[in-house]
Short mmCIF file of C-alpha atoms and ligand atoms in Angstrom, two decimals:
data_model
loop_
_atom_site.label_atom_id
_atom_site.label_comp_id
_atom_site.label_asym_id
_atom_site.label_seq_id
_atom_site.Cartn_x
_atom_site.Cartn_y
_atom_site.Cartn_z
CA MET A 13 -0.93 -27.38 0.62
CA LYS A 14 0.39 -26.76 4.16
CA GLU A 15 -1.08 -23.75 5.78
CA VAL A 16 1.49 -20.91 6.16
CA HIS A 17 0.88 -17.85 8.03
CA ASN A 18 2.07 -15.14 5.55
CA PHE A 19 3.32 -11.94 7.31
CA SER A 20 5.28 -10.73 4.18
CA ALA A 21 5.55 -7.17 3.72
CA GLY A 22 4.86 -7.50 0.12
CA PRO A 23 4.22 -9.02 -2.22
CA ALA A 24 1.94 -10.19 0.33
CA ILE A 25 -1.08 -12.59 1.21
CA LEU A 26 -4.12 -12.41 -0.88
CA PRO A 27 -7.55 -13.98 -0.24
CA GLN A 28 -7.53 -17.69 -1.50
CA GLN A 29 -10.93 -17.00 -3.11
CA ALA A 30 -9.43 -14.36 -5.39
CA ILE A 31 -6.54 -16.62 -6.19
CA ASP A 32 -8.78 -19.36 -7.10
CA ALA A 33 -11.02 -17.27 -9.32
CA SER A 34 -7.92 -15.95 -11.30
CA ILE A 35 -6.72 -19.52 -11.70
CA GLU A 36 -10.20 -20.35 -13.36
CA ALA A 37 -9.64 -17.17 -15.59
CA LEU A 38 -6.32 -18.35 -16.49
CA ARG A 39 -7.62 -21.59 -17.69
CA GLU A 40 -10.71 -20.06 -19.53
CA PHE A 41 -11.99 -16.32 -19.42
CA LYS A 42 -15.85 -15.76 -19.79
CA ASN A 43 -16.47 -19.01 -21.78
CA MET A 44 -14.32 -17.60 -24.67
CA GLY A 45 -12.31 -20.92 -25.05
CA LEU A 46 -9.19 -18.92 -24.30
CA SER A 47 -7.07 -17.83 -21.26
CA LEU A 48 -7.51 -14.50 -19.70
CA VAL A 49 -3.77 -13.93 -20.79
CA GLU A 50 -4.71 -15.05 -24.35
CA ILE A 51 -7.31 -12.41 -25.20
CA SER A 52 -7.14 -9.05 -26.47
CA HIS A 53 -7.30 -6.03 -23.91
CA ARG A 54 -9.73 -4.60 -26.45
CA SER A 55 -12.17 -7.54 -26.56
CA ALA A 56 -15.68 -6.51 -25.12
CA GLN A 57 -15.12 -9.23 -22.36
CA TRP A 58 -12.11 -7.43 -20.85
CA GLU A 59 -13.52 -4.06 -21.43
CA GLU A 60 -16.47 -5.07 -19.13
CA THR A 61 -14.15 -6.45 -16.57
CA MET A 62 -11.92 -3.41 -16.63
CA GLN A 63 -14.90 -1.20 -16.14
CA ALA A 64 -16.23 -3.52 -13.34
CA ALA A 65 -12.79 -3.16 -11.76
CA VAL A 66 -12.83 0.74 -11.95
CA ASN A 67 -16.57 0.83 -10.58
CA LEU A 68 -15.71 -1.38 -7.59
CA VAL A 69 -12.64 0.95 -6.51
CA ARG A 70 -14.91 3.69 -6.91
CA GLU A 71 -17.62 2.07 -4.75
CA LEU A 72 -15.34 0.82 -2.01
CA LEU A 73 -13.44 3.97 -1.53
CA LYS A 74 -16.42 6.45 -2.46
CA VAL A 75 -14.43 8.05 -5.15
CA PRO A 76 -16.19 11.30 -6.07
CA ASP A 77 -17.19 11.67 -9.96
CA ASP A 78 -14.62 14.21 -10.60
CA TYR A 79 -11.91 11.72 -10.27
CA SER A 80 -10.27 9.18 -12.79
CA ILE A 81 -9.18 5.94 -11.56
CA LEU A 82 -6.27 4.44 -13.42
CA PHE A 83 -4.58 0.90 -13.53
CA LEU A 84 -1.14 1.72 -14.61
CA GLN A 85 2.10 -0.18 -14.68
CA GLY A 86 5.74 0.51 -13.48
CA GLY A 87 5.05 0.07 -9.67
CA ALA A 88 4.71 2.86 -7.29
CA SER A 89 8.22 3.85 -7.86
CA THR A 90 7.08 5.27 -11.42
CA GLN A 91 4.54 7.27 -9.58
CA PHE A 92 7.65 9.00 -7.76
CA CYS A 93 8.56 10.73 -11.08
CA MET A 94 5.01 10.83 -12.59
CA VAL A 95 3.88 13.21 -9.85
CA PRO A 96 6.30 15.73 -10.22
CA TYR A 97 6.26 15.61 -14.10
CA ASN A 98 2.39 16.16 -14.03
CA LEU A 99 2.07 18.51 -11.34
CA LEU A 100 5.51 20.37 -10.71
CA SER A 101 5.62 23.47 -12.93
CA GLU A 102 9.12 24.71 -13.99
CA ASN A 103 9.70 27.14 -11.46
CA GLY A 104 7.43 25.81 -8.85
CA THR A 105 8.03 24.05 -5.36
CA ALA A 106 6.81 20.60 -4.31
CA ALA A 107 6.31 20.03 -0.65
CA TYR A 108 7.22 16.69 0.93
CA VAL A 109 7.32 15.08 4.38
CA LYS A 110 10.21 12.77 4.75
CA THR A 111 8.73 9.48 6.73
CA GLY A 112 10.86 6.95 5.65
CA THR A 113 12.77 4.97 2.77
CA TRP A 114 9.97 5.44 0.16
CA ALA A 115 9.28 9.20 0.98
CA LYS A 116 12.93 9.60 0.58
CA LYS A 117 12.95 7.91 -2.92
CA ALA A 118 9.91 10.00 -3.97
CA ILE A 119 11.68 13.13 -3.03
CA LYS A 120 14.97 12.19 -5.10
CA GLU A 121 12.71 11.67 -7.96
CA ALA A 122 10.98 15.05 -7.60
CA GLN A 123 14.28 16.69 -7.08
CA LEU A 124 14.93 15.92 -10.82
CA PHE A 125 12.13 18.07 -11.78
CA GLY A 126 12.54 21.25 -9.67
CA ASN A 127 12.70 22.61 -6.24
CA VAL A 128 11.55 20.32 -3.28
CA GLN A 129 10.80 21.71 0.07
CA VAL A 130 11.08 19.14 2.91
CA LEU A 131 8.43 20.13 5.64
CA GLY A 132 9.43 17.56 8.13
CA SER A 133 11.33 14.52 8.72
CA SER A 134 11.57 11.84 11.16
CA GLU A 135 15.24 10.82 9.74
CA ASP A 136 16.69 11.92 13.29
CA LYS A 137 15.08 9.11 14.98
CA ASN A 138 15.33 6.35 12.28
CA PHE A 139 11.62 7.09 10.91
CA SER A 140 10.15 5.87 14.12
CA TYR A 141 7.41 8.50 14.16
CA ILE A 142 5.25 10.74 11.97
CA PRO A 143 6.44 14.40 11.86
CA LYS A 144 3.32 16.65 12.55
CA ASP A 145 4.23 20.12 13.45
CA PHE A 146 4.54 21.54 9.98
CA SER A 147 2.52 23.82 7.91
CA ILE A 148 1.95 23.41 4.13
CA PRO A 149 2.72 26.19 2.04
CA GLY A 150 -0.11 27.66 0.07
CA ASP A 151 2.14 28.45 -2.94
CA ALA A 152 3.80 25.19 -3.53
CA ASP A 153 2.39 23.18 -6.52
CA TYR A 154 1.40 20.08 -4.27
CA PHE A 155 1.90 18.28 -0.98
CA HIS A 156 3.22 14.89 -0.89
CA CYS A 157 3.04 12.35 2.14
CA THR A 158 3.28 8.54 2.66
CA SER A 159 0.16 7.40 4.46
CA ASN A 160 2.07 4.11 5.67
CA ASN A 161 5.63 3.48 6.21
CA THR A 162 6.15 -0.20 5.21
CA ILE A 163 9.74 -0.41 6.41
CA PHE A 164 9.68 1.42 9.71
CA GLY A 165 6.06 0.59 10.65
CA THR A 166 4.53 3.95 11.09
CA GLN A 167 1.06 5.34 9.60
CA MET A 168 -0.59 8.73 9.49
CA LYS A 169 -3.76 8.19 11.41
CA GLU A 170 -5.13 11.63 10.05
CA PHE A 171 -4.24 13.72 7.24
CA PRO A 172 -3.98 17.37 7.24
CA ASP A 173 -6.28 19.72 5.50
CA SER A 174 -4.07 20.97 2.58
CA PRO A 175 -4.41 24.13 0.98
CA ILE A 176 -2.65 22.73 -2.28
CA PRO A 177 -3.16 19.22 -3.93
CA MET A 178 -2.30 16.59 -1.41
CA VAL A 179 -0.69 13.69 -2.93
CA CYS A 180 -0.57 10.30 -1.24
CA ASP A 181 1.39 7.17 -1.63
CA MET A 182 -0.95 4.54 0.08
CA SER A 183 0.90 1.67 -1.27
CA SER A 184 0.72 -0.20 1.82
CA ASP A 185 -2.34 0.69 3.45
CA ILE A 186 -4.77 1.49 0.60
CA PHE A 187 -8.22 -0.34 1.24
CA SER A 188 -7.35 -1.16 4.56
CA ARG A 189 -9.39 1.69 6.11
CA PRO A 190 -11.76 4.38 4.98
CA VAL A 191 -10.30 7.56 3.60
CA ASP A 192 -11.86 10.75 2.54
CA VAL A 193 -10.88 10.62 -1.20
CA SER A 194 -12.01 14.46 -1.76
CA LYS A 195 -9.18 15.52 0.54
CA PHE A 196 -6.59 14.21 -2.02
CA GLY A 197 -5.50 15.41 -5.55
CA ILE A 198 -3.60 12.16 -6.26
CA ILE A 199 -3.87 8.89 -4.37
CA TYR A 200 -1.28 5.97 -5.54
CA ALA A 201 -0.54 2.55 -4.72
CA GLY A 202 1.39 -0.37 -5.94
CA ALA A 203 -1.00 -3.35 -5.83
CA GLN A 204 1.12 -5.95 -4.18
CA LYS A 205 -0.18 -5.66 -0.50
CA ASN A 206 -3.79 -4.97 -0.04
CA MET A 207 -4.85 -5.04 -3.49
CA GLY A 208 -3.35 -7.72 -5.71
CA PRO A 209 -0.01 -9.14 -7.26
CA ALA A 210 2.90 -6.82 -8.37
CA GLY A 211 2.35 -5.57 -11.85
CA THR A 212 -0.46 -2.91 -11.56
CA THR A 213 -0.42 0.54 -9.77
CA LEU A 214 -3.75 2.25 -8.83
CA VAL A 215 -4.03 5.99 -9.44
CA ILE A 216 -6.83 7.99 -8.20
CA ILE A 217 -6.45 11.43 -9.67
CA LYS A 218 -8.71 14.58 -9.43
CA ASN A 219 -9.46 15.54 -13.19
CA GLU A 220 -8.52 19.01 -12.74
CA LEU A 221 -5.04 18.27 -12.24
CA PHE A 222 -4.37 17.05 -15.79
CA GLY A 223 -1.69 18.90 -17.37
CA LYS A 224 -1.09 21.29 -14.34
CA SER A 225 2.62 21.31 -14.53
CA GLY A 226 2.45 22.59 -18.17
CA ARG A 227 5.19 20.55 -19.27
CA LYS A 228 5.57 18.36 -22.37
CA ILE A 229 5.01 14.81 -20.92
CA PRO A 230 5.98 11.52 -22.60
CA SER A 231 2.57 9.91 -23.21
CA MET A 232 3.18 6.92 -21.02
CA LEU A 233 3.73 9.20 -18.05
CA ASP A 234 0.89 11.55 -18.78
CA TYR A 235 -2.02 10.87 -16.44
CA LYS A 236 -4.38 12.62 -19.01
CA ILE A 237 -3.63 10.37 -21.62
CA HIS A 238 -4.17 7.22 -19.48
CA ALA A 239 -7.43 8.60 -18.29
CA GLU A 240 -8.75 9.29 -21.84
CA ASN A 241 -7.94 5.91 -22.76
CA ASP A 242 -9.50 4.21 -19.75
CA SER A 243 -6.04 2.87 -18.63
CA MET A 244 -5.89 1.21 -22.10
CA PHE A 245 -3.46 3.35 -23.84
CA ASN A 246 -1.02 0.43 -24.58
CA THR A 247 -1.65 -3.25 -23.56
CA CYS A 248 -2.78 -3.30 -19.99
CA PRO A 249 -1.57 -5.88 -17.52
CA VAL A 250 -4.83 -7.83 -17.47
CA PHE A 251 -3.71 -10.75 -15.07
CA PRO A 252 -2.63 -8.16 -12.13
CA ILE A 253 -5.77 -6.38 -12.89
CA TYR A 254 -8.09 -9.19 -12.65
CA LEU A 255 -6.53 -10.42 -9.54
CA SER A 256 -6.81 -7.13 -7.89
CA PHE A 257 -10.50 -7.00 -9.09
CA GLU A 258 -11.21 -10.53 -7.28
CA THR A 259 -9.39 -9.33 -4.30
CA LEU A 260 -11.75 -6.31 -4.20
CA LYS A 261 -14.71 -8.40 -4.69
CA TRP A 262 -13.48 -10.49 -1.62
CA LEU A 263 -12.99 -7.10 0.27
CA LYS A 264 -16.71 -6.26 -0.60
CA GLY A 265 -17.85 -9.42 0.86
CA GLU A 266 -15.92 -8.70 4.07
CA GLY A 267 -17.69 -5.47 4.47
CA GLY A 268 -15.53 -3.38 2.45
CA VAL A 269 -13.04 -0.95 4.04
CA GLU A 270 -15.28 -0.12 6.89
CA GLY A 271 -15.67 -3.83 7.75
CA ILE A 272 -11.70 -4.78 7.18
CA ALA A 273 -10.78 -1.68 9.04
CA GLU A 274 -12.21 -2.83 12.31
CA ARG A 275 -10.52 -6.33 11.82
CA ASN A 276 -7.07 -4.76 11.01
CA LYS A 277 -7.44 -2.68 14.22
CA ARG A 278 -8.12 -5.51 16.42
CA LYS A 279 -5.35 -7.81 14.73
CA ALA A 280 -2.74 -4.87 14.97
CA GLU A 281 -3.68 -3.99 18.44
CA LYS A 282 -3.78 -7.83 19.94
CA LEU A 283 -0.23 -8.03 18.43
CA TYR A 284 1.08 -4.62 19.87
CA LYS A 285 -0.40 -5.55 23.26
CA GLU A 286 1.60 -8.64 23.26
CA ILE A 287 4.78 -6.77 22.20
CA ASP A 288 4.00 -4.28 25.19
CA ASP A 289 3.18 -7.01 27.75
CA ASN A 290 5.77 -9.61 27.00
CA PRO A 291 9.09 -8.79 28.89
CA MET A 292 11.34 -10.16 25.91
CA PHE A 293 10.13 -7.85 23.27
CA VAL A 294 10.17 -4.21 22.30
CA GLY A 295 8.20 -2.16 19.70
CA THR A 296 10.20 0.25 17.40
CA ALA A 297 7.68 2.67 16.53
CA ALA A 298 6.19 5.86 18.53
CA LYS A 299 2.94 4.45 20.02
CA GLU A 300 0.73 6.96 18.39
CA ASP A 301 2.23 6.37 15.03
CA ARG A 302 2.08 2.77 14.92
CA SER A 303 0.95 1.16 11.76
CA TYR A 304 -2.08 -1.27 11.68
CA MET A 305 -0.41 -2.83 8.66
CA ASN A 306 3.28 -3.30 9.36
CA ILE A 307 4.35 -4.07 12.97
CA CYS A 308 7.97 -3.70 13.81
CA PHE A 309 9.53 -5.19 17.13
CA LEU A 310 12.81 -6.26 18.29
CA LEU A 311 14.02 -8.94 20.72
CA LYS A 312 15.62 -7.06 23.74
CA ASP A 313 18.35 -9.65 23.58
CA ASP A 314 19.15 -9.72 19.89
CA SER A 315 21.15 -12.65 20.39
CA LEU A 316 18.11 -14.78 20.45
CA ASN A 317 16.96 -13.55 17.11
CA ASN A 318 17.95 -16.76 15.26
CA GLU A 319 16.24 -18.88 17.86
CA PHE A 320 13.08 -16.85 17.59
CA MET A 321 13.14 -17.11 13.76
CA LYS A 322 13.47 -20.99 14.08
CA ALA A 323 10.43 -21.17 16.47
CA ALA A 324 8.46 -18.92 14.08
CA LYS A 325 9.54 -21.17 11.25
CA GLU A 326 8.36 -24.49 12.96
CA ALA A 327 4.99 -22.78 13.67
CA ASN A 328 4.72 -22.26 9.75
CA ILE A 329 5.14 -18.57 10.16
CA SER A 330 6.61 -16.80 7.08
CA GLY A 331 7.96 -13.52 6.29
CA ILE A 332 8.63 -11.81 9.65
CA LYS A 333 12.28 -11.10 9.54
CA GLY A 334 12.63 -7.23 9.85
CA HIS A 335 13.89 -4.98 7.22
CA ARG A 336 17.84 -4.39 7.61
CA SER A 337 17.22 -0.68 8.34
CA VAL A 338 15.23 -1.63 11.56
CA GLY A 339 16.42 -5.22 12.23
CA GLY A 340 14.38 -7.52 14.34
CA PHE A 341 10.97 -8.54 13.20
CA ARG A 342 8.28 -7.13 11.16
CA ALA A 343 4.79 -8.72 10.98
CA SER A 344 2.68 -7.35 8.23
CA THR A 345 -1.11 -7.89 8.80
CA TYR A 346 -2.71 -6.81 5.55
CA ASN A 347 -6.35 -7.29 4.71
CA ALA A 348 -6.16 -10.83 3.74
CA LEU A 349 -4.10 -12.07 6.87
CA PRO A 350 -6.55 -14.20 9.06
CA GLU A 351 -6.88 -13.09 12.69
CA LYS A 352 -5.89 -16.67 13.57
CA SER A 353 -2.26 -16.12 12.13
CA VAL A 354 -1.84 -13.26 14.53
CA ASP A 355 -3.05 -15.51 17.33
CA VAL A 356 -0.32 -18.19 16.13
CA LEU A 357 2.38 -15.50 16.47
CA ILE A 358 1.22 -14.24 19.71
CA GLY A 359 1.30 -17.90 20.86
CA ILE A 360 4.93 -18.48 19.99
CA MET A 361 6.09 -15.07 21.45
CA LYS A 362 4.38 -16.15 24.78
CA GLU A 363 5.99 -19.46 24.54
CA PHE A 364 9.34 -17.86 23.82
CA ALA A 365 9.00 -15.87 26.94
CA ASN A 366 7.94 -18.85 29.05
CA LYS A 367 11.13 -20.78 27.86
CA HIS A 368 13.62 -17.90 28.53
CA ALA A 369 11.75 -16.68 31.92
N1 PMP B 2 5.81 2.91 -1.36
C1 PMP B 2 5.52 2.39 -0.39
C2 PMP B 2 5.01 2.89 0.67
C3 PMP B 2 6.16 0.99 -0.60
O1 PMP B 2 5.82 0.03 0.51
C4 PMP B 2 6.56 0.51 -1.79
C5 PMP B 2 7.15 -0.93 -1.96
N2 PMP B 2 7.04 -1.88 -0.86
C6 PMP B 2 7.10 1.37 -2.63
C7 PMP B 2 6.45 2.60 -2.78
C8 PMP B 2 7.49 0.95 -4.11
O2 PMP B 2 6.69 0.19 -4.71
P1 PMP B 2 7.02 -0.47 -6.06
O3 PMP B 2 7.91 -1.51 -5.79
O4 PMP B 2 5.66 -0.95 -6.59
O5 PMP B 2 7.58 0.44 -7.04
#
């Protein structure tokens, strides 16, 4: 297989070791004479794996004992409605910060359930920064934020101390850095960036939040039911969970979230340095809010975009076309992206500048 530098925003690059282990499990799972996808999710062999995956999430993120760890389906987008369904009471208010496309979608879904107060928004500058001067109302049912804005390349470097349960969409930076889970009521993340393939969604929820909204909730959207059934209320997606588990085993071998955070920072900072130093490019996100996961930048002369894309392709760089809401380029530097790939990208940026000097 040719070596490709995969900067895709998600589904994204995964460790080869995790993919290889999952191929093995697809061939045969735990000497059962059957493939992973042919066995019952109620088998002892699967239950053991599921438990090990939950334990590993708990270990890597230091999740306190009074939180449940769930592997659900429906993507992060389903969480946009599950959160208000479970937390927003009939006459209550939910507080959101609007930091990008995904936050907007989360707000839209919450509005189906009740009152939503938008505490801060960066829409005035095309979501190029993280709003900070807001205070969280103590009488709202919960506060919702997005830790990393995949499309606009901004990231919350710190989280506020919230007087009410803080809910965070960490889809694009979960497991990329340590977080203090005890600050949050709910953390959720679609798997398909740092954790695994699409098909499962990780939810970490403080148990005291079960049934908080007082609403009648359909079983599949009720966190309590999933927790009581160890994420196996219905047939769970064994393959995405397995590949996520193998990815997390790889992460542990790389020094866990502490170890990978250092590497992620180094990768991102060297690319931002090139963007700042290179006369042809400019970054789009406010410097203090720059994401260490999704790095958005433009060519000052956008008539050269196609030529730069061609140069990238020739260097086996894949997935750097920017999202249409920002334009230009987006290099996603998730956990599994080797530092070498960043060096290759920096190399072609330098070459491009030399050629056009
Ligand atoms: N939130 C964020 C921050 C995302 O980046 C994405 C998808 N890229 C989503 C939510 C939606 O996730 P899903 O496709 O799993 O529903």
